[in-house]
């Protein structure tokens, strides 16, 4: 499939419908979980983020030091997720997560500078998204430290990142893309494209996902 054959708003095709949220079919425990998460979200909201009410589940660790974690409206952050924005006095860090994006159990998202995730994304469990390696490689030639420093990560709207995937520094992922479970993304991913493997390679173009 060529890029211009992918159904999109530009070529007149309707974007894939979002999966509807069916509250009636939801088990009681899930309703309770969302209500408790919304209450934690109210606390987050009261800390000065007007206009947005995120749902924050249990044991979520939000670490801010010279940085900000910004959660979108109805963004759902599941148990044991770590969101870390740790910058410096001169370079503030930002983790920004869009509206209605869900981040599942045990995922770690860490910014020394900037990690931006769009709206309506599904970030599965045990993923890692980082804009910095955190350590420098000591190169063989003259023992020089090769440090690239933090490089922003940008994930577009409606991206699905499969279980255990890792997105490394400097990567941009286009909207409607799919990252397969366990992939390690070291290079940019075009919109509406499925990538897999370590390092991740393009498998095929897709129309989206739901
Ligand atoms: C190992 C690492 C530090 C090397 O960084 P680097 O020297 O900047 O590497 P590059 O980005 O230049 O990549 C070099 C090649 O290795 C590949 N590569 C890099 N990391 C990879 C990984 N984790 N798995 C598979 N391939 C990888 C790249 O795709 C690239 O391949 P190419 O030359 O064919 O395009 C980095 O890739 C990494 O894994 N960072 C994460 C560190 C981490 O987990 N920190 C958490 C807190 S301690």
PDB file of C-alpha atoms and ligand atoms in Angstrom:
ATOM      1  CA  UNK A   1       0.000   0.000   0.000  1.00  0.00           C
ATOM      2  CA  UNK A   2       1.426   3.375  -0.979  1.00  0.00           C
ATOM      3  CA  UNK A   3       1.353   6.297   1.474  1.00  0.00           C
ATOM      4  CA  UNK A   4      -1.343   8.119  -0.560  1.00  0.00           C
ATOM      5  CA  UNK A   5      -3.520   4.971  -0.580  1.00  0.00           C
ATOM      6  CA  UNK A   6      -3.899   4.986   3.204  1.00  0.00           C
ATOM      7  CA  UNK A   7      -7.443   6.161   4.025  1.00  0.00           C
ATOM      8  CA  UNK A   8      -7.169   9.550   5.667  1.00  0.00           C
ATOM      9  CA  UNK A   9      -8.977  12.864   5.919  1.00  0.00           C
ATOM     10  CA  UNK A  10      -6.863  14.287   3.075  1.00  0.00           C
ATOM     11  CA  UNK A  11      -8.037  11.704   0.530  1.00  0.00           C
ATOM     12  CA  UNK A  12     -11.675  11.884   1.626  1.00  0.00           C
ATOM     13  CA  UNK A  13     -11.933   8.626   3.627  1.00  0.00           C
ATOM     14  CA  UNK A  14     -13.389   8.703   7.120  1.00  0.00           C
ATOM     15  CA  UNK A  15     -10.862   8.037   9.897  1.00  0.00           C
ATOM     16  CA  UNK A  16     -11.481   4.756  11.754  1.00  0.00           C
ATOM     17  CA  UNK A  17     -14.162   5.088  14.430  1.00  0.00           C
ATOM     18  CA  UNK A  18     -13.015   5.081  18.027  1.00  0.00           C
ATOM     19  CA  UNK A  19     -13.930   2.066  20.109  1.00  0.00           C
ATOM     20  CA  UNK A  20     -17.039   3.169  22.029  1.00  0.00           C
ATOM     21  CA  UNK A  21     -16.916   3.169  25.830  1.00  0.00           C
ATOM     22  CA  UNK A  22     -19.814   0.925  26.918  1.00  0.00           C
ATOM     23  CA  UNK A  23     -20.459   1.717  30.588  1.00  0.00           C
ATOM     24  CA  UNK A  24     -23.306  -0.873  30.787  1.00  0.00           C
ATOM     25  CA  UNK A  25     -21.023  -3.735  29.761  1.00  0.00           C
ATOM     26  CA  UNK A  26     -18.348  -2.655  32.247  1.00  0.00           C
ATOM     27  CA  UNK A  27     -17.892  -4.890  35.330  1.00  0.00           C
ATOM     28  CA  UNK A  28     -18.585  -3.275  38.706  1.00  0.00           C
ATOM     29  CA  UNK A  29     -14.923  -3.375  39.779  1.00  0.00           C
ATOM     30  CA  UNK A  30     -13.929  -1.438  36.642  1.00  0.00           C
ATOM     31  CA  UNK A  31     -16.546   1.241  37.358  1.00  0.00           C
ATOM     32  CA  UNK A  32     -15.245   1.514  40.945  1.00  0.00           C
ATOM     33  CA  UNK A  33     -11.681   1.690  39.666  1.00  0.00           C
ATOM     34  CA  UNK A  34     -12.540   4.570  37.309  1.00  0.00           C
ATOM     35  CA  UNK A  35     -14.381   6.485  40.055  1.00  0.00           C
ATOM     36  CA  UNK A  36     -11.433   6.120  42.468  1.00  0.00           C
ATOM     37  CA  UNK A  37      -9.037   7.115  39.687  1.00  0.00           C
ATOM     38  CA  UNK A  38     -11.141  10.173  38.838  1.00  0.00           C
ATOM     39  CA  UNK A  39     -10.971  11.243  42.520  1.00  0.00           C
ATOM     40  CA  UNK A  40      -7.168  11.050  42.378  1.00  0.00           C
ATOM     41  CA  UNK A  41      -7.428  13.004  39.132  1.00  0.00           C
ATOM     42  CA  UNK A  42      -9.411  15.719  40.951  1.00  0.00           C
ATOM     43  CA  UNK A  43      -6.521  16.037  43.413  1.00  0.00           C
ATOM     44  CA  UNK A  44      -4.105  16.356  40.488  1.00  0.00           C
ATOM     45  CA  UNK A  45      -6.495  18.888  38.906  1.00  0.00           C
ATOM     46  CA  UNK A  46      -6.581  20.914  42.133  1.00  0.00           C
ATOM     47  CA  UNK A  47      -2.787  21.159  42.011  1.00  0.00           C
ATOM     48  CA  UNK A  48      -3.254  23.708  39.254  1.00  0.00           C
ATOM     49  CA  UNK A  49      -4.060  22.076  35.937  1.00  0.00           C
ATOM     50  CA  UNK A  50      -7.369  23.661  34.977  1.00  0.00           C
ATOM     51  CA  UNK A  51      -9.677  22.264  32.314  1.00  0.00           C
ATOM     52  CA  UNK A  52      -8.387  18.697  32.541  1.00  0.00           C
ATOM     53  CA  UNK A  53      -9.530  15.800  34.661  1.00  0.00           C
ATOM     54  CA  UNK A  54      -7.218  12.780  34.350  1.00  0.00           C
ATOM     55  CA  UNK A  55      -7.958   9.338  35.844  1.00  0.00           C
ATOM     56  CA  UNK A  56      -5.046   8.211  38.007  1.00  0.00           C
ATOM     57  CA  UNK A  57      -5.014   4.670  39.402  1.00  0.00           C
ATOM     58  CA  UNK A  58      -3.060   3.206  42.332  1.00  0.00           C
ATOM     59  CA  UNK A  59       0.654   3.544  43.059  1.00  0.00           C
ATOM     60  CA  UNK A  60       1.217   5.930  40.180  1.00  0.00           C
ATOM     61  CA  UNK A  61       4.468   7.787  40.740  1.00  0.00           C
ATOM     62  CA  UNK A  62       4.565  11.336  39.370  1.00  0.00           C
ATOM     63  CA  UNK A  63       8.060  12.811  39.787  1.00  0.00           C
ATOM     64  CA  UNK A  64       8.635  16.456  38.994  1.00  0.00           C
ATOM     65  CA  UNK A  65      11.898  18.333  39.608  1.00  0.00           C
ATOM     66  CA  UNK A  66      12.608  21.318  37.391  1.00  0.00           C
ATOM     67  CA  UNK A  67       9.873  19.795  35.281  1.00  0.00           C
ATOM     68  CA  UNK A  68       6.166  19.199  34.792  1.00  0.00           C
ATOM     69  CA  UNK A  69       3.944  16.212  34.145  1.00  0.00           C
ATOM     70  CA  UNK A  70       0.876  17.390  32.238  1.00  0.00           C
ATOM     71  CA  UNK A  71      -2.028  14.967  31.900  1.00  0.00           C
ATOM     72  CA  UNK A  72      -4.831  15.490  29.394  1.00  0.00           C
ATOM     73  CA  UNK A  73      -8.560  15.365  30.024  1.00  0.00           C
ATOM     74  CA  UNK A  74      -9.657  11.782  30.813  1.00  0.00           C
ATOM     75  CA  UNK A  75      -6.130  10.489  30.229  1.00  0.00           C
ATOM     76  CA  UNK A  76      -6.119   7.193  32.164  1.00  0.00           C
ATOM     77  CA  UNK A  77      -2.937   6.298  34.026  1.00  0.00           C
ATOM     78  CA  UNK A  78      -3.031   2.732  35.353  1.00  0.00           C
ATOM     79  CA  UNK A  79      -1.370   1.127  38.393  1.00  0.00           C
ATOM     80  CA  UNK A  80       2.384   1.384  38.945  1.00  0.00           C
ATOM     81  CA  UNK A  81       3.040   3.771  36.079  1.00  0.00           C
ATOM     82  CA  UNK A  82       6.023   6.086  36.608  1.00  0.00           C
ATOM     83  CA  UNK A  83       5.868   9.545  35.012  1.00  0.00           C
ATOM     84  CA  UNK A  84       9.089  11.433  35.541  1.00  0.00           C
ATOM     85  CA  UNK A  85       9.980  14.962  34.414  1.00  0.00           C
ATOM     86  CA  UNK A  86      13.379  15.741  35.862  1.00  0.00           C
ATOM     87  CA  UNK A  87      15.170  18.635  34.192  1.00  0.00           C
ATOM     88  CA  UNK A  88      17.671  21.240  35.258  1.00  0.00           C
ATOM     89  CA  UNK A  89      17.344  24.837  36.384  1.00  0.00           C
ATOM     90  CA  UNK A  90      18.114  25.991  32.861  1.00  0.00           C
ATOM     91  CA  UNK A  91      16.273  23.254  30.945  1.00  0.00           C
ATOM     92  CA  UNK A  92      12.877  22.366  32.347  1.00  0.00           C
ATOM     93  CA  UNK A  93      11.549  18.885  31.565  1.00  0.00           C
ATOM     94  CA  UNK A  94       8.042  18.113  30.340  1.00  0.00           C
ATOM     95  CA  UNK A  95       6.001  14.936  30.078  1.00  0.00           C
ATOM     96  CA  UNK A  96       2.771  15.817  28.254  1.00  0.00           C
ATOM     97  CA  UNK A  97       0.067  13.193  27.725  1.00  0.00           C
ATOM     98  CA  UNK A  98      -2.954  14.014  25.561  1.00  0.00           C
ATOM     99  CA  UNK A  99      -6.682  13.702  26.150  1.00  0.00           C
ATOM    100  CA  UNK A 100      -8.133  10.176  26.513  1.00  0.00           C
ATOM    101  CA  UNK A 101      -4.773   8.497  26.164  1.00  0.00           C
ATOM    102  CA  UNK A 102      -4.372   5.411  28.328  1.00  0.00           C
ATOM    103  CA  UNK A 103      -1.084   4.291  29.850  1.00  0.00           C
ATOM    104  CA  UNK A 104      -1.178   0.751  31.247  1.00  0.00           C
ATOM    105  CA  UNK A 105       0.401  -1.070  34.196  1.00  0.00           C
ATOM    106  CA  UNK A 106       4.066  -0.644  34.950  1.00  0.00           C
ATOM    107  CA  UNK A 107       4.965   1.653  32.064  1.00  0.00           C
ATOM    108  CA  UNK A 108       7.763   4.168  32.663  1.00  0.00           C
ATOM    109  CA  UNK A 109       7.761   7.513  30.820  1.00  0.00           C
ATOM    110  CA  UNK A 110      10.725   9.683  31.625  1.00  0.00           C
ATOM    111  CA  UNK A 111      11.777  13.083  30.294  1.00  0.00           C
ATOM    112  CA  UNK A 112      14.981  14.987  30.944  1.00  0.00           C
ATOM    113  CA  UNK A 113      13.743  17.471  28.351  1.00  0.00           C
ATOM    114  CA  UNK A 114      10.519  16.581  26.505  1.00  0.00           C
ATOM    115  CA  UNK A 115       8.263  13.589  25.940  1.00  0.00           C
ATOM    116  CA  UNK A 116       5.001  14.520  24.226  1.00  0.00           C
ATOM    117  CA  UNK A 117       2.268  11.938  23.657  1.00  0.00           C
ATOM    118  CA  UNK A 118      -0.841  12.844  21.650  1.00  0.00           C
ATOM    119  CA  UNK A 119      -4.530  12.199  22.274  1.00  0.00           C
ATOM    120  CA  UNK A 120      -6.407   8.876  22.028  1.00  0.00           C
ATOM    121  CA  UNK A 121      -3.212   6.800  22.263  1.00  0.00           C
ATOM    122  CA  UNK A 122      -2.974   3.364  23.883  1.00  0.00           C
ATOM    123  CA  UNK A 123       0.364   2.797  25.599  1.00  0.00           C
ATOM    124  CA  UNK A 124       0.356  -0.811  26.788  1.00  0.00           C
ATOM    125  CA  UNK A 125       1.861  -2.325  29.945  1.00  0.00           C
ATOM    126  CA  UNK A 126       5.548  -2.448  30.831  1.00  0.00           C
ATOM    127  CA  UNK A 127       6.590  -0.045  28.100  1.00  0.00           C
ATOM    128  CA  UNK A 128       9.448   2.438  28.439  1.00  0.00           C
ATOM    129  CA  UNK A 129       9.538   5.819  26.757  1.00  0.00           C
ATOM    130  CA  UNK A 130      12.662   7.880  27.404  1.00  0.00           C
ATOM    131  CA  UNK A 131      14.212  10.980  25.836  1.00  0.00           C
ATOM    132  CA  UNK A 132      17.669  10.359  27.281  1.00  0.00           C
ATOM    133  CA  UNK A 133      19.993   7.357  27.696  1.00  0.00           C
ATOM    134  CA  UNK A 134      20.816   8.500  31.284  1.00  0.00           C
ATOM    135  CA  UNK A 135      24.433   7.282  30.911  1.00  0.00           C
ATOM    136  CA  UNK A 136      27.216   8.063  28.439  1.00  0.00           C
ATOM    137  CA  UNK A 137      29.090   5.469  26.401  1.00  0.00           C
ATOM    138  CA  UNK A 138      32.870   5.489  26.950  1.00  0.00           C
ATOM    139  CA  UNK A 139      34.213   5.014  23.416  1.00  0.00           C
ATOM    140  CA  UNK A 140      37.230   2.821  22.637  1.00  0.00           C
ATOM    141  CA  UNK A 141      39.105   5.551  20.773  1.00  0.00           C
ATOM    142  CA  UNK A 142      40.792   7.812  23.374  1.00  0.00           C
ATOM    143  CA  UNK A 143      38.156   6.882  25.957  1.00  0.00           C
ATOM    144  CA  UNK A 144      35.943   9.764  24.820  1.00  0.00           C
ATOM    145  CA  UNK A 145      32.501   9.918  26.332  1.00  0.00           C
ATOM    146  CA  UNK A 146      29.938   9.955  23.538  1.00  0.00           C
ATOM    147  CA  UNK A 147      27.013  11.803  24.983  1.00  0.00           C
ATOM    148  CA  UNK A 148      24.083  12.812  22.798  1.00  0.00           C
ATOM    149  CA  UNK A 149      22.120  14.371  25.668  1.00  0.00           C
ATOM    150  CA  UNK A 150      18.341  14.408  25.831  1.00  0.00           C
ATOM    151  CA  UNK A 151      16.484  14.423  22.510  1.00  0.00           C
ATOM    152  CA  UNK A 152      12.716  14.972  22.474  1.00  0.00           C
ATOM    153  CA  UNK A 153      10.308  12.111  21.880  1.00  0.00           C
ATOM    154  CA  UNK A 154       7.076  12.978  20.079  1.00  0.00           C
ATOM    155  CA  UNK A 155       4.239  10.472  19.734  1.00  0.00           C
ATOM    156  CA  UNK A 156       1.326  11.612  17.564  1.00  0.00           C
ATOM    157  CA  UNK A 157      -2.399  11.198  18.118  1.00  0.00           C
ATOM    158  CA  UNK A 158      -4.012   7.759  18.138  1.00  0.00           C
ATOM    159  CA  UNK A 159      -0.809   5.704  18.292  1.00  0.00           C
ATOM    160  CA  UNK A 160      -0.909   2.176  19.725  1.00  0.00           C
ATOM    161  CA  UNK A 161       2.241   1.015  21.505  1.00  0.00           C
ATOM    162  CA  UNK A 162       2.199  -2.722  22.241  1.00  0.00           C
ATOM    163  CA  UNK A 163       3.180  -4.478  25.457  1.00  0.00           C
ATOM    164  CA  UNK A 164       6.773  -4.160  26.572  1.00  0.00           C
ATOM    165  CA  UNK A 165       7.812  -1.877  23.708  1.00  0.00           C
ATOM    166  CA  UNK A 166      10.590   0.659  24.213  1.00  0.00           C
ATOM    167  CA  UNK A 167      10.771   4.067  22.538  1.00  0.00           C
ATOM    168  CA  UNK A 168      14.220   5.650  22.747  1.00  0.00           C
ATOM    169  CA  UNK A 169      15.550   9.218  22.551  1.00  0.00           C
ATOM    170  CA  UNK A 170      14.835  11.448  19.573  1.00  0.00           C
ATOM    171  CA  UNK A 171      12.051   9.327  18.079  1.00  0.00           C
ATOM    172  CA  UNK A 172       8.943  10.796  16.437  1.00  0.00           C
ATOM    173  CA  UNK A 173       6.001   8.455  15.805  1.00  0.00           C
ATOM    174  CA  UNK A 174       3.309   9.600  13.365  1.00  0.00           C
ATOM    175  CA  UNK A 175      -0.424   9.442  14.075  1.00  0.00           C
ATOM    176  CA  UNK A 176      -2.290   6.114  13.727  1.00  0.00           C
ATOM    177  CA  UNK A 177       0.997   4.167  13.871  1.00  0.00           C
ATOM    178  CA  UNK A 178       1.295   0.803  15.632  1.00  0.00           C
ATOM    179  CA  UNK A 179       4.386  -0.336  17.541  1.00  0.00           C
ATOM    180  CA  UNK A 180       4.389  -4.126  17.991  1.00  0.00           C
ATOM    181  CA  UNK A 181       4.844  -5.782  21.390  1.00  0.00           C
ATOM    182  CA  UNK A 182       8.474  -5.889  22.453  1.00  0.00           C
ATOM    183  CA  UNK A 183       9.693  -3.559  19.699  1.00  0.00           C
ATOM    184  CA  UNK A 184      12.605  -1.234  20.371  1.00  0.00           C
ATOM    185  CA  UNK A 185      12.054   1.984  18.424  1.00  0.00           C
ATOM    186  CA  UNK A 186      15.302   3.803  17.671  1.00  0.00           C
ATOM    187  CA  UNK A 187      14.261   5.666  14.502  1.00  0.00           C
ATOM    188  CA  UNK A 188      11.203   7.722  13.455  1.00  0.00           C
ATOM    189  CA  UNK A 189       8.014   5.875  12.528  1.00  0.00           C
ATOM    190  CA  UNK A 190       5.838   7.371   9.754  1.00  0.00           C
ATOM    191  CA  UNK A 191       2.098   7.859  10.316  1.00  0.00           C
ATOM    192  CA  UNK A 192      -0.193   4.834   9.834  1.00  0.00           C
ATOM    193  CA  UNK A 193       2.669   2.347   9.816  1.00  0.00           C
ATOM    194  CA  UNK A 194       3.201  -0.869  11.778  1.00  0.00           C
ATOM    195  CA  UNK A 195       6.731  -1.413  13.066  1.00  0.00           C
ATOM    196  CA  UNK A 196       8.182  -4.400  14.960  1.00  0.00           C
ATOM    197  CA  UNK A 197      11.491  -5.840  16.117  1.00  0.00           C
ATOM    198  CA  UNK A 198      14.673  -4.687  17.808  1.00  0.00           C
ATOM    199  CA  UNK A 199      15.580  -2.276  16.373  1.00  0.00           C
ATOM    200  CA  UNK A 200      12.079  -1.698  15.023  1.00  0.00           C
ATOM    201  CA  UNK A 201      11.598  -1.963  11.244  1.00  0.00           C
ATOM    202  CA  UNK A 202       8.581  -1.137   9.092  1.00  0.00           C
ATOM    203  CA  UNK A 203       6.363  -4.196   8.597  1.00  0.00           C
ATOM    204  CA  UNK A 204       3.551  -2.592   6.558  1.00  0.00           C
ATOM    205  CA  UNK A 205       1.336   0.435   6.114  1.00  0.00           C
ATOM    206  CA  UNK A 206      -2.022   0.319   7.940  1.00  0.00           C
ATOM    207  CA  UNK A 207      -5.257   2.310   7.850  1.00  0.00           C
ATOM    208  CA  UNK A 208      -5.243   2.666  11.647  1.00  0.00           C
ATOM    209  CA  UNK A 209      -6.414   0.532  14.564  1.00  0.00           C
ATOM    210  CA  UNK A 210      -9.257   0.379  17.041  1.00  0.00           C
TER     211      UNK A 210
HETATM  212  C1  LIG B   1      22.743   1.557  24.055  1.00  0.00           C
HETATM  213  C2  LIG B   1      22.482   2.993  23.746  1.00  0.00           C
HETATM  214  C3  LIG B   1      22.854   3.864  24.938  1.00  0.00           C
HETATM  215  C4  LIG B   1      23.299   3.368  22.516  1.00  0.00           C
HETATM  216  O1  LIG B   1      23.020   4.673  22.172  1.00  0.00           O
HETATM  217  P1  LIG B   1      23.700   5.302  20.852  1.00  0.00           P
HETATM  218  O2  LIG B   1      25.175   5.090  20.918  1.00  0.00           O
HETATM  219  O3  LIG B   1      23.211   6.717  20.726  1.00  0.00           O
HETATM  220  O4  LIG B   1      23.109   4.399  19.708  1.00  0.00           O
HETATM  221  P2  LIG B   1      22.465   4.892  18.366  1.00  0.00           P
HETATM  222  O5  LIG B   1      21.155   5.547  18.631  1.00  0.00           O
HETATM  223  O6  LIG B   1      23.467   5.678  17.578  1.00  0.00           O
HETATM  224  O7  LIG B   1      22.188   3.516  17.618  1.00  0.00           O
HETATM  225  C5  LIG B   1      23.236   2.756  17.004  1.00  0.00           C
HETATM  226  C6  LIG B   1      22.605   1.552  16.287  1.00  0.00           C
HETATM  227  O8  LIG B   1      22.180   0.600  17.261  1.00  0.00           O
HETATM  228  C7  LIG B   1      20.764   0.382  17.163  1.00  0.00           C
HETATM  229  N1  LIG B   1      20.254   0.319  18.536  1.00  0.00           N
HETATM  230  C8  LIG B   1      20.401   1.246  19.494  1.00  0.00           C
HETATM  231  N2  LIG B   1      19.820   0.831  20.631  1.00  0.00           N
HETATM  232  C9  LIG B   1      19.274  -0.363  20.379  1.00  0.00           C
HETATM  233  C10 LIG B   1      18.538  -1.266  21.165  1.00  0.00           C
HETATM  234  N3  LIG B   1      18.262  -0.991  22.459  1.00  0.00           N
HETATM  235  N4  LIG B   1      18.137  -2.413  20.600  1.00  0.00           N
HETATM  236  C11 LIG B   1      18.416  -2.676  19.287  1.00  0.00           C
HETATM  237  N5  LIG B   1      19.147  -1.841  18.500  1.00  0.00           N
HETATM  238  C12 LIG B   1      19.558  -0.714  19.045  1.00  0.00           C
HETATM  239  C13 LIG B   1      20.241   1.622  16.425  1.00  0.00           C
HETATM  240  O9  LIG B   1      19.055   1.339  15.694  1.00  0.00           O
HETATM  241  C14 LIG B   1      21.382   1.934  15.494  1.00  0.00           C
HETATM  242  O10 LIG B   1      21.330   1.053  14.386  1.00  0.00           O
HETATM  243  P3  LIG B   1      21.675   1.579  12.894  1.00  0.00           P
HETATM  244  O11 LIG B   1      23.063   2.158  12.990  1.00  0.00           O
HETATM  245  O12 LIG B   1      21.566   0.361  12.054  1.00  0.00           O
HETATM  246  O13 LIG B   1      20.660   2.636  12.587  1.00  0.00           O
HETATM  247  C15 LIG B   1      20.968   3.247  23.447  1.00  0.00           C
HETATM  248  O14 LIG B   1      20.615   2.770  22.191  1.00  0.00           O
HETATM  249  C16 LIG B   1      20.034   2.659  24.484  1.00  0.00           C
HETATM  250  O15 LIG B   1      19.683   1.455  24.483  1.00  0.00           O
HETATM  251  N6  LIG B   1      19.559   3.582  25.378  1.00  0.00           N
HETATM  252  C17 LIG B   1      18.688   3.247  26.464  1.00  0.00           C
HETATM  253  C18 LIG B   1      19.474   3.226  27.755  1.00  0.00           C
HETATM  254  C19 LIG B   1      18.568   2.916  28.903  1.00  0.00           C
HETATM  255  O16 LIG B   1      17.872   1.910  28.922  1.00  0.00           O
HETATM  256  N7  LIG B   1      18.532   3.822  29.885  1.00  0.00           N
HETATM  257  C20 LIG B   1      17.589   3.661  30.961  1.00  0.00           C
HETATM  258  C21 LIG B   1      18.088   4.196  32.281  1.00  0.00           C
HETATM  259  S1  LIG B   1      19.653   3.564  32.814  1.00  0.00           S
END
